[in-house]
PDB file of C-alpha atoms and ligand atoms in Angstrom:
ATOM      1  CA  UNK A   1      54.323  25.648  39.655  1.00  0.00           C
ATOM      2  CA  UNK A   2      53.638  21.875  38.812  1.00  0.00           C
ATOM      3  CA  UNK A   3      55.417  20.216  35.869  1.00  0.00           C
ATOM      4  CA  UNK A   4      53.060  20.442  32.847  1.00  0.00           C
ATOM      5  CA  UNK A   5      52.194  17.158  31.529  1.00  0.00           C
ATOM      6  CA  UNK A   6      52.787  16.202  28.150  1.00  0.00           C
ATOM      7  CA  UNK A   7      48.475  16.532  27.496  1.00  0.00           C
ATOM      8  CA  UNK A   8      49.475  20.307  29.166  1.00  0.00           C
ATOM      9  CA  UNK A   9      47.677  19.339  32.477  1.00  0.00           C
ATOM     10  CA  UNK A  10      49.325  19.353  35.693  1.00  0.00           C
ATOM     11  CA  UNK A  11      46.186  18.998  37.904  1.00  0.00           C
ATOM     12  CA  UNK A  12      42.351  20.638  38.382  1.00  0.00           C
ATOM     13  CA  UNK A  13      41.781  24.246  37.404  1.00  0.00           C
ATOM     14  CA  UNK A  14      38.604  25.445  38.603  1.00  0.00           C
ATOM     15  CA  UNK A  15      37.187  28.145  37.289  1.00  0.00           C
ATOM     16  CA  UNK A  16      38.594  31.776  38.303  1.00  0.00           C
ATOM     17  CA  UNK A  17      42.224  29.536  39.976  1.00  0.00           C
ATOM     18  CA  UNK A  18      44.948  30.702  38.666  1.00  0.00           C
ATOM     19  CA  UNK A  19      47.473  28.667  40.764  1.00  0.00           C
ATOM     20  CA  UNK A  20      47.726  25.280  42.188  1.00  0.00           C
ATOM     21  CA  UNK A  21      46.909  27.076  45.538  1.00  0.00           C
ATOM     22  CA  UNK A  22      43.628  28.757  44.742  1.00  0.00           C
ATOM     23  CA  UNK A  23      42.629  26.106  42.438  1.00  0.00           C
ATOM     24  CA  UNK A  24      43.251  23.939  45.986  1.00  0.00           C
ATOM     25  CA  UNK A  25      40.886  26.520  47.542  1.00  0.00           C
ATOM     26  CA  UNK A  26      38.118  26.926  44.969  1.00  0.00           C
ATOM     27  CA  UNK A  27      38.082  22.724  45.069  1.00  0.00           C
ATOM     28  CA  UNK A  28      37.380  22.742  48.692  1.00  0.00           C
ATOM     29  CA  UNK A  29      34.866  26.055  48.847  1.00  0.00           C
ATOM     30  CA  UNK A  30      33.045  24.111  46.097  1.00  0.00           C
ATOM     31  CA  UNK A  31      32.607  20.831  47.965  1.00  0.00           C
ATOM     32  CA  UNK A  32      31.801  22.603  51.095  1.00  0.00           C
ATOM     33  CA  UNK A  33      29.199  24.229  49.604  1.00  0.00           C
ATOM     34  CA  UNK A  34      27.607  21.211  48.383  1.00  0.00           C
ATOM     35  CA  UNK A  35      28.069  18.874  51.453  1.00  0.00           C
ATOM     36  CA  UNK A  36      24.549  19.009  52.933  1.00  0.00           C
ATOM     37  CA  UNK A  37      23.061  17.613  49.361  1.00  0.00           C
ATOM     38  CA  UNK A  38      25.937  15.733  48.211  1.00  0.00           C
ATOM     39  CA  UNK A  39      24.747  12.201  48.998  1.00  0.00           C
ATOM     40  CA  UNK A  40      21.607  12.916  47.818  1.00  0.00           C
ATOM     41  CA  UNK A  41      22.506  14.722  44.278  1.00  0.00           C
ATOM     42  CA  UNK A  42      25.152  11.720  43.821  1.00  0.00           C
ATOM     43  CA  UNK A  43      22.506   8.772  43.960  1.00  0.00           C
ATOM     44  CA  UNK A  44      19.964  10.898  42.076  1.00  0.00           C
ATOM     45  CA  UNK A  45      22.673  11.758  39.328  1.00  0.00           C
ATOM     46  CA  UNK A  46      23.893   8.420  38.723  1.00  0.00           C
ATOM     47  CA  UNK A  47      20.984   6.697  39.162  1.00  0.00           C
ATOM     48  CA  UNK A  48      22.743   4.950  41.963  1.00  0.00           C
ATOM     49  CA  UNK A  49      24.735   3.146  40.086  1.00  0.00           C
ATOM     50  CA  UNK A  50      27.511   4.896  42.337  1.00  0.00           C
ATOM     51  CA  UNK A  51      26.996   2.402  44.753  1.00  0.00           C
ATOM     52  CA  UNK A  52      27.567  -0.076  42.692  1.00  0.00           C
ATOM     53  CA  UNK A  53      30.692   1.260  41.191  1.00  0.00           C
ATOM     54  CA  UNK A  54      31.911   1.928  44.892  1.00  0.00           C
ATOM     55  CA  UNK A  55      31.166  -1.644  45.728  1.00  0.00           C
ATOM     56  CA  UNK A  56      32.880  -3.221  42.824  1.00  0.00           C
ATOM     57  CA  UNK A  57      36.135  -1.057  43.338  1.00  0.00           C
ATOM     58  CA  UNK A  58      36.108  -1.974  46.922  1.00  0.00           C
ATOM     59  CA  UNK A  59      35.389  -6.093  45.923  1.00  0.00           C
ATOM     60  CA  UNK A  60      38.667  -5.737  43.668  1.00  0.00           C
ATOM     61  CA  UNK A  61      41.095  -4.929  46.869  1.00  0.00           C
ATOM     62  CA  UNK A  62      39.495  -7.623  48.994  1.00  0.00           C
ATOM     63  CA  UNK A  63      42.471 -10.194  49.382  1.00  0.00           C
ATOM     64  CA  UNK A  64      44.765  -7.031  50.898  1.00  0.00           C
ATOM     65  CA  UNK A  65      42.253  -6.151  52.841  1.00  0.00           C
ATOM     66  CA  UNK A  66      41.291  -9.665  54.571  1.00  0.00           C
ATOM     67  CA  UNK A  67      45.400  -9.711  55.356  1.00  0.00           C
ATOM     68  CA  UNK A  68      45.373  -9.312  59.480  1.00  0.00           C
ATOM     69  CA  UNK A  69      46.786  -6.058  60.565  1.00  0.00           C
ATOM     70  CA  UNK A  70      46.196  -4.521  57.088  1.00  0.00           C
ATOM     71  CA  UNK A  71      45.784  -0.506  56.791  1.00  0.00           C
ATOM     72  CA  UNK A  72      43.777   1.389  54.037  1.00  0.00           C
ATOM     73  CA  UNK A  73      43.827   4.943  53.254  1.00  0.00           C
ATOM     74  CA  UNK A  74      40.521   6.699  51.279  1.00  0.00           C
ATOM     75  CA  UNK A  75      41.740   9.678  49.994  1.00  0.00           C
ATOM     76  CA  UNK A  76      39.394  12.376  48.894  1.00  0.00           C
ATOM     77  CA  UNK A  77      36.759  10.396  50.803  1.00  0.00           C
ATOM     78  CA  UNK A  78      34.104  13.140  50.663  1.00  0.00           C
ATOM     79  CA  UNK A  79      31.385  11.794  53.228  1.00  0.00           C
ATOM     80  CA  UNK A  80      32.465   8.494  53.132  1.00  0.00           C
ATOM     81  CA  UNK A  81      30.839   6.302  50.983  1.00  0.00           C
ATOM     82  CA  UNK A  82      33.992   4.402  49.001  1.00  0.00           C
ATOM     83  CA  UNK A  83      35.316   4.130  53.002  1.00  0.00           C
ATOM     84  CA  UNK A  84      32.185   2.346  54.122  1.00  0.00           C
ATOM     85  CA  UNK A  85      32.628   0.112  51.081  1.00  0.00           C
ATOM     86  CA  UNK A  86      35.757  -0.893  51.789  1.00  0.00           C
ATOM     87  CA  UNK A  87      34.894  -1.296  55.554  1.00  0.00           C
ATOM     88  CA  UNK A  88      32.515  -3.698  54.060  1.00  0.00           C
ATOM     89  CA  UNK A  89      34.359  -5.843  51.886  1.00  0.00           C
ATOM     90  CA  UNK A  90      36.769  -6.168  55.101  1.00  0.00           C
ATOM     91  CA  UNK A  91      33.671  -7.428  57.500  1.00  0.00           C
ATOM     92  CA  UNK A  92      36.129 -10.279  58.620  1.00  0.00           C
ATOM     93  CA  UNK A  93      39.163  -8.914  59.560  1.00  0.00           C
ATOM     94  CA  UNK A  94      38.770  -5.702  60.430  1.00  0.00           C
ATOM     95  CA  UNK A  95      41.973  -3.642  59.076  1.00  0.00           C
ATOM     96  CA  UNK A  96      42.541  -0.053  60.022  1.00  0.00           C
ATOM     97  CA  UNK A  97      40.696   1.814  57.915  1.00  0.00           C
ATOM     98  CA  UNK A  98      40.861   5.601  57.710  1.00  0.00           C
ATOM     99  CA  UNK A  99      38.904   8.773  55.311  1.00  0.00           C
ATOM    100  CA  UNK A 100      40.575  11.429  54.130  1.00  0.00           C
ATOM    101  CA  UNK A 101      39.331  14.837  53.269  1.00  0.00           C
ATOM    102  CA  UNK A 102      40.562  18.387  53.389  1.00  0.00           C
ATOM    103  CA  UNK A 103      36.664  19.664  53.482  1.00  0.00           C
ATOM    104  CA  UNK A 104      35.364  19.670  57.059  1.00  0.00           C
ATOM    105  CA  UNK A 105      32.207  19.964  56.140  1.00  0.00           C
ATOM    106  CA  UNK A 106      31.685  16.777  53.985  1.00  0.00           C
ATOM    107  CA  UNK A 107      33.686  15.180  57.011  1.00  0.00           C
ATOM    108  CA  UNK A 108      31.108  15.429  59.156  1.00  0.00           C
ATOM    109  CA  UNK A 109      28.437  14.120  57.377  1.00  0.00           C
ATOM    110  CA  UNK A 110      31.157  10.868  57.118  1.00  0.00           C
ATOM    111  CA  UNK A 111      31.276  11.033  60.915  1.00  0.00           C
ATOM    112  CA  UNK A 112      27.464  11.011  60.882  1.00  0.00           C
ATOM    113  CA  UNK A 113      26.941   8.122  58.856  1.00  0.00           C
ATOM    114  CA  UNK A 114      29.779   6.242  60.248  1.00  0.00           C
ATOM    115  CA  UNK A 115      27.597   5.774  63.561  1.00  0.00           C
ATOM    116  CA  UNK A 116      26.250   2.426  62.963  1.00  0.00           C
ATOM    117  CA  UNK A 117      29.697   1.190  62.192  1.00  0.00           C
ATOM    118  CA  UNK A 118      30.740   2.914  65.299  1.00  0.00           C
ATOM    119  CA  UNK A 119      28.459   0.213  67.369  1.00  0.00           C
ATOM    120  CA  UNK A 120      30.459  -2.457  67.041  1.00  0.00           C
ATOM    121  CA  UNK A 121      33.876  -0.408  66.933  1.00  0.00           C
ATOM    122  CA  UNK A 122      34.886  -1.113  63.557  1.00  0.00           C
ATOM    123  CA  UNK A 123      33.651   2.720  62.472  1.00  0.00           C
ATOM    124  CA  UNK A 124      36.742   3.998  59.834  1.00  0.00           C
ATOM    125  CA  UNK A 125      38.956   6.935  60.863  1.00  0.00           C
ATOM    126  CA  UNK A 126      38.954  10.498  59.155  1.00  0.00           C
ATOM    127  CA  UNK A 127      41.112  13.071  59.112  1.00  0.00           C
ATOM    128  CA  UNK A 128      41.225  16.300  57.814  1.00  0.00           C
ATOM    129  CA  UNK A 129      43.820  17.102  55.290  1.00  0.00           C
ATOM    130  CA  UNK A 130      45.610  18.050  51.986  1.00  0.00           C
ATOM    131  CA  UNK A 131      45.814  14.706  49.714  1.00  0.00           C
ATOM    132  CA  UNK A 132      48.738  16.074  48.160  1.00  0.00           C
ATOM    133  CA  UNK A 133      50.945  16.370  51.812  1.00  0.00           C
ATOM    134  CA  UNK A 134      49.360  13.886  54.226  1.00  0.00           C
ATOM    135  CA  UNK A 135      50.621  13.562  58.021  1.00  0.00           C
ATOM    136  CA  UNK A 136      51.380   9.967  57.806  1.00  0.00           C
ATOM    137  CA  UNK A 137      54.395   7.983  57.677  1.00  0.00           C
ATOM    138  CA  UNK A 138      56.146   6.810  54.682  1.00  0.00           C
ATOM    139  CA  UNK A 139      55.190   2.774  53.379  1.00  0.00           C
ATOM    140  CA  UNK A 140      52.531   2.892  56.063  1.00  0.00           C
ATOM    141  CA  UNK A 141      49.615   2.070  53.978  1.00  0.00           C
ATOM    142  CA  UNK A 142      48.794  -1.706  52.152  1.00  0.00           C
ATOM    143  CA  UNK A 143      45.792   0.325  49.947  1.00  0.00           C
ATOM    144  CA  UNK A 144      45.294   3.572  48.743  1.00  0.00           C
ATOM    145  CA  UNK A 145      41.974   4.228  47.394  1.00  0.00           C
ATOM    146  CA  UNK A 146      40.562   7.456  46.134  1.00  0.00           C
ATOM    147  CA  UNK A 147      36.781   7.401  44.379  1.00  0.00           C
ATOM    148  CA  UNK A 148      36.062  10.597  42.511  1.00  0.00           C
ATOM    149  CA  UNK A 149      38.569  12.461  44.187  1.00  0.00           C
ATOM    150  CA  UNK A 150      41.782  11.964  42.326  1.00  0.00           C
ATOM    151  CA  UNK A 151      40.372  14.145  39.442  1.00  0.00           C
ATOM    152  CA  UNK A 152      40.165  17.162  41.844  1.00  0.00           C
ATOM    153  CA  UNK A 153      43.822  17.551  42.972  1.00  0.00           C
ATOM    154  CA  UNK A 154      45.860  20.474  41.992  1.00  0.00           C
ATOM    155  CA  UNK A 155      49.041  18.618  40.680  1.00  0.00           C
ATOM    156  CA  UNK A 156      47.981  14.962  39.411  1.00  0.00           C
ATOM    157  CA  UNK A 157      51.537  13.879  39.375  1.00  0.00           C
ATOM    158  CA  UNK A 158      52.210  15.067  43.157  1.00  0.00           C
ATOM    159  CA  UNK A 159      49.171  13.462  43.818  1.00  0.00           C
ATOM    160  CA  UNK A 160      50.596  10.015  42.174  1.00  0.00           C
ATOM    161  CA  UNK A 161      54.121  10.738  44.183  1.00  0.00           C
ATOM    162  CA  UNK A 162      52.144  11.090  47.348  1.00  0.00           C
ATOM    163  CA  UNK A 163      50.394   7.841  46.726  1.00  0.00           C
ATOM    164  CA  UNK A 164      53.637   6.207  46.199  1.00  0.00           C
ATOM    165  CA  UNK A 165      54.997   7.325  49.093  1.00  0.00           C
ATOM    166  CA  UNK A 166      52.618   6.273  51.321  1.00  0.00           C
ATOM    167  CA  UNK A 167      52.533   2.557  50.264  1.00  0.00           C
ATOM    168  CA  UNK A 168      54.499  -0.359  51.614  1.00  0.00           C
ATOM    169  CA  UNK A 169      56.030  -2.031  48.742  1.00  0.00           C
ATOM    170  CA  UNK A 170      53.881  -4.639  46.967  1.00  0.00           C
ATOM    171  CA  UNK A 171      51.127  -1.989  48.274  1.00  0.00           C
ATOM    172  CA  UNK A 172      48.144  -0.953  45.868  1.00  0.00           C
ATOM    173  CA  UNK A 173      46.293   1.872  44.972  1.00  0.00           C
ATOM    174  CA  UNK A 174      43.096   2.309  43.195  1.00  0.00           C
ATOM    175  CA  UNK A 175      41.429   5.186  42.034  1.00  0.00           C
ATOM    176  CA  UNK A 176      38.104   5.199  40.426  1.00  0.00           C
ATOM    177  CA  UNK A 177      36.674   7.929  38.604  1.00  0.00           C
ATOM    178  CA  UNK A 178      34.569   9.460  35.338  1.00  0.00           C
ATOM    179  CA  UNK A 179      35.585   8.615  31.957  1.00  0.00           C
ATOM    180  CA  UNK A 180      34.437   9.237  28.507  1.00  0.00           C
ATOM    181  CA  UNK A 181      32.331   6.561  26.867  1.00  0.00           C
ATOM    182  CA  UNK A 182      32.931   6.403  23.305  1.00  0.00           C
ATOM    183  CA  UNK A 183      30.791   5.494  20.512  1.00  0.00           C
ATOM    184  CA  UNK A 184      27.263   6.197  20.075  1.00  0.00           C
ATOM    185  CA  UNK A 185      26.303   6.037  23.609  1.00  0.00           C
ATOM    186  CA  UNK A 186      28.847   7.961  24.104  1.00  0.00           C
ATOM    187  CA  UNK A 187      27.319  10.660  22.181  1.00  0.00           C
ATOM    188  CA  UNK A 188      23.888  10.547  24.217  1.00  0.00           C
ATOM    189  CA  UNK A 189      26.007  10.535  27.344  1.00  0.00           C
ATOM    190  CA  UNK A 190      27.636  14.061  26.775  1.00  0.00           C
ATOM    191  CA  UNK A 191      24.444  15.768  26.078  1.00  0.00           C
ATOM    192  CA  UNK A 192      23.120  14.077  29.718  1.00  0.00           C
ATOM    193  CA  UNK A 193      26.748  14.665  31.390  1.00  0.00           C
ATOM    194  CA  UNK A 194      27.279  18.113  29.883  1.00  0.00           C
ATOM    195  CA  UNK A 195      23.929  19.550  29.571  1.00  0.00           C
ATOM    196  CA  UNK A 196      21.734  17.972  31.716  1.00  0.00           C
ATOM    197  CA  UNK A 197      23.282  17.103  34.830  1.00  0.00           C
ATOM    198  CA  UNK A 198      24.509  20.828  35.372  1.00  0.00           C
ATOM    199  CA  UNK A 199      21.050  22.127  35.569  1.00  0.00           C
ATOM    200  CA  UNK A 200      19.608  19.727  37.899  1.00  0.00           C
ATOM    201  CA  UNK A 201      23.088  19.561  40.245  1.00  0.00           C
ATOM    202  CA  UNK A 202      22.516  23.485  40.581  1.00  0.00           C
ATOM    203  CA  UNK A 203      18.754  23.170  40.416  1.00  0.00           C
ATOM    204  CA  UNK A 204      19.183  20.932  43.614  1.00  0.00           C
ATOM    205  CA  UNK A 205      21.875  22.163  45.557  1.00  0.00           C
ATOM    206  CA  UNK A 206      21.062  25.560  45.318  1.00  0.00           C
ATOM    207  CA  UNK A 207      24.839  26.829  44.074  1.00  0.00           C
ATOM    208  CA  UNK A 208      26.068  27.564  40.995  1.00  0.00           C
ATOM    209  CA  UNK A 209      29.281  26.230  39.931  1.00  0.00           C
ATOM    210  CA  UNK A 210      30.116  22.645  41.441  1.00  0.00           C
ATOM    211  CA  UNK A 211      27.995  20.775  38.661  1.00  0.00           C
ATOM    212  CA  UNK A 212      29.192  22.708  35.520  1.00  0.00           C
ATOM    213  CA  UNK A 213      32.616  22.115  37.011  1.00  0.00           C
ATOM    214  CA  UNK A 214      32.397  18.369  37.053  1.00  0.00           C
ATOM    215  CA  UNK A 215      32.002  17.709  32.945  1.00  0.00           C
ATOM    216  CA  UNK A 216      34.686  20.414  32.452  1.00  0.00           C
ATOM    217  CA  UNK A 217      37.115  18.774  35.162  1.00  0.00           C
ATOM    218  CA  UNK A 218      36.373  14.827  33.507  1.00  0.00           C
ATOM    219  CA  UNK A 219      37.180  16.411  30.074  1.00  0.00           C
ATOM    220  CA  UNK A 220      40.501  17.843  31.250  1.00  0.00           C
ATOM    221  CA  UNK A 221      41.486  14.864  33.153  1.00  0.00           C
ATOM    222  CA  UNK A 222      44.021  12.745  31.379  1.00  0.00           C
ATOM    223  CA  UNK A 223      42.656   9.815  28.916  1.00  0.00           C
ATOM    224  CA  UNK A 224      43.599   6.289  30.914  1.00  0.00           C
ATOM    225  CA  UNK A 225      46.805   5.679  28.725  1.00  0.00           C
ATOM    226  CA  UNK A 226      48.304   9.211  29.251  1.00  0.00           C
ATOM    227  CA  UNK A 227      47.039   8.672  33.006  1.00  0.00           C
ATOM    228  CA  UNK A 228      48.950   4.973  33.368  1.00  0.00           C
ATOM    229  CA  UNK A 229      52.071   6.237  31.353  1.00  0.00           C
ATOM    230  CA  UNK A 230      51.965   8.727  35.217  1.00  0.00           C
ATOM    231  CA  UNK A 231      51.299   6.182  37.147  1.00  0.00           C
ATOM    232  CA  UNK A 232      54.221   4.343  35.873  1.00  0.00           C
ATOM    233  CA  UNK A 233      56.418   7.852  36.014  1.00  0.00           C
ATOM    234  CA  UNK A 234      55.107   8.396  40.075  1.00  0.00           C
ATOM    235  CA  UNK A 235      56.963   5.238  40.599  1.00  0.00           C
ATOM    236  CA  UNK A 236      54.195   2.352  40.695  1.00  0.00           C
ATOM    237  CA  UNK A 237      55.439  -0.952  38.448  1.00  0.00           C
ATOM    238  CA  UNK A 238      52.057  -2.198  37.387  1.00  0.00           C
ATOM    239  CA  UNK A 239      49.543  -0.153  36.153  1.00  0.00           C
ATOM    240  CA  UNK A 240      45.924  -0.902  34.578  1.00  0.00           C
ATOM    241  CA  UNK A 241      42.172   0.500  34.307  1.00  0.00           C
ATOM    242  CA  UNK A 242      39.245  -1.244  33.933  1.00  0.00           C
ATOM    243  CA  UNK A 243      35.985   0.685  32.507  1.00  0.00           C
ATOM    244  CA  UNK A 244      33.246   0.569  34.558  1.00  0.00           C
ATOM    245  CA  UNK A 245      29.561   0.969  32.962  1.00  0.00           C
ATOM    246  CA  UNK A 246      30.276   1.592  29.179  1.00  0.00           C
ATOM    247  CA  UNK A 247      33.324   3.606  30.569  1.00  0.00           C
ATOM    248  CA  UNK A 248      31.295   6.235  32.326  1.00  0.00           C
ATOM    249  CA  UNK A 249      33.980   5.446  35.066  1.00  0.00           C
ATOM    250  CA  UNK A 250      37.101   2.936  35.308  1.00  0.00           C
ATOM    251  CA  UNK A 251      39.325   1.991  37.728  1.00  0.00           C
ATOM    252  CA  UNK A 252      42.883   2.506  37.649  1.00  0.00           C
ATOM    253  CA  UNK A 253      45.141   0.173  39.718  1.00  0.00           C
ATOM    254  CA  UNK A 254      48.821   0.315  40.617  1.00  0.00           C
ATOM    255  CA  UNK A 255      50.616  -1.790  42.524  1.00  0.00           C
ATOM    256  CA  UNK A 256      54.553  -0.618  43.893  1.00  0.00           C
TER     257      UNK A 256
HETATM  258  C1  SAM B  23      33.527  14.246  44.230  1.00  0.00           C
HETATM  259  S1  SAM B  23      33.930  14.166  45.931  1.00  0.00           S
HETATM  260  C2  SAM B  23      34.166  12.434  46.161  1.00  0.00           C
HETATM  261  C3  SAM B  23      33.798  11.988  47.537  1.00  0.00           C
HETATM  262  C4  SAM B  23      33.767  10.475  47.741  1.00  0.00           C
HETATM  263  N1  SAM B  23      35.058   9.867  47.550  1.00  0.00           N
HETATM  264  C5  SAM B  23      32.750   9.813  46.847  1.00  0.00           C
HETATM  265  O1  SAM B  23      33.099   8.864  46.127  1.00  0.00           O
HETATM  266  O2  SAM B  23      31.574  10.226  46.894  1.00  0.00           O
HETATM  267  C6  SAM B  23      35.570  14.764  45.948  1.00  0.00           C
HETATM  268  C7  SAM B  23      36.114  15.018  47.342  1.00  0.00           C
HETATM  269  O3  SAM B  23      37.524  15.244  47.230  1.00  0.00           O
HETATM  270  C8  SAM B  23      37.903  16.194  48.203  1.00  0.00           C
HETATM  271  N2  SAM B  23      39.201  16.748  47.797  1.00  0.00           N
HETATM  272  C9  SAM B  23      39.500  17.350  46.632  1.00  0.00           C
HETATM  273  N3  SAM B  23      40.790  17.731  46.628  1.00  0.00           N
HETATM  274  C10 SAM B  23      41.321  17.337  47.800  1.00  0.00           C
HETATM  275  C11 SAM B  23      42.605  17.427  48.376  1.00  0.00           C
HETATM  276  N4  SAM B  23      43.617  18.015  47.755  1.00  0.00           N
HETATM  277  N5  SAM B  23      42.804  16.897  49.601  1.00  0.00           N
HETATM  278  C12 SAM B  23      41.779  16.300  50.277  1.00  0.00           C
HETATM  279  N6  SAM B  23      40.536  16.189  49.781  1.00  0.00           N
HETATM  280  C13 SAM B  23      40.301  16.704  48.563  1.00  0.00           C
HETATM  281  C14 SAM B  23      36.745  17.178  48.226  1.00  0.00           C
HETATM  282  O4  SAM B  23      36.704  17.945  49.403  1.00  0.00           O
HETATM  283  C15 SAM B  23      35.545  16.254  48.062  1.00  0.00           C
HETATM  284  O5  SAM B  23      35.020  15.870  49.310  1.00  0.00           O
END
């Protein structure tokens, strides 16, 4: 079993998971099940401001990736769209740029949309696998990114060590995902996150599950100071997060 943080969460527990192994499973079932109306359910959800939050994660790595020869990982990539984002930021120099994602389903659709990248052969890669053991190299990677993702993995910490691993030192990873706005509009925000967005994510996609998973998943995810204090621990010497939209999202950022 994972080492129990000191909030008592070592990673995502699904509903009906009772080990870091099913939980794994139930993760991946989930997302395959939602693949064909993912993109559209994200956009409508968000009010797509999820492109914008994408784009402004992707704008903050720019410098490593306009370095010649640079490679960038997208872990958790889903169908792609954090990828594409950073394949635009890096229009210039074109650095090796590869998706991750251990549902072959959602994969595909990334492979779909990838197409009109693919014309002028600067389409990312993606490969299909487990975010916490991934078949590259260690310090092969100048950015790790992971949009959304992160907050899904069975063992957060393993997840950070993996991260570490992979990156060259002076690397950087960011991962950008849901927070909890505080405040009064904070307030308004649960009743939308928590009540609303369930009904219409099942309403639309036709499966129970995925969308009342999400607000239970953001609420057991670690607060950004219990989450940097891990970043720190998985080895990474600067740590920070920025709140995106009222802190709907953020961005963390570590650099080794
Ligand atoms: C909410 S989606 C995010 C997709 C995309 N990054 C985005 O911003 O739209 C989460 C994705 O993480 C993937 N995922 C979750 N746990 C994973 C793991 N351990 N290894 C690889 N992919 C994983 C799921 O299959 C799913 O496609």
């Amino acid at each position: 079993m994972p080492e129990i943080g000191k909030s008592g969460v070592a990673g995502s527990v699904p509903e009906g998971a009772s080990d870091p192994q099913s939980a794994a499973q139930a993760v991946r079932e989930m997302f395959t099940s939602i693949a064909p109306r993912y993109d559209l359910l994200n956009h409508l959800l968000s009010l797509n401001v999820d492109r914008m939050w994408w784009r402004r994660a992707a704008r903050t790595f720019r410098q490593t990736l306009d370095r010649p020869g640079a490679r960038a990982l997208d872990l958790c990539c889903g169908t792609g769209d954090m990828t594409f984002a950073l394949r635009r930021q890096a229009a210039e120099a074109a650095p090796q740029i590869l998706g991750v994602d251990f549902s072959h389903a959602m994969l595909q659709r990334a492979s779909i949309k990838s197409a009109a990248f693919a014309k002028n052969g600067s389409a990312p890669g993606w490969i299909e696998a487990d975010a916490l053991n991934l078949p590259f190299p260690g310090e092969h990677f100048d950015l790790v990114t992971s949009a959304f993702g992160f907050r899904n993995l069975a063992d957060y910490d393993a997840g950070l060590r993996e991260i570490v691993r992979l990156l060259r030192p002076g690397g950087e990873c960011g991962i950008l995902d849901f927070g909890e706005p505080k405040g009064a509009f904070g307030a308004l925000y649960r009743v939308y996150f928590r009540r609303v967005l369930p009904q219409v994510g099942t309403f639309i996609s036709g499966v129970r599950g995925p969308y009342a998973y999400l607000p239970a998943s953001v609420e057991r995810f670690p607060q950004p100071e219990e989450m940097l204090t891990r970043m720190k621990n998985a080895g990474f010497s600067e740590a920070s997060w920025t709140p995106y939209t009222f802190g709907i999202a953020g961005l963390y950022r570590g650099k080794k």
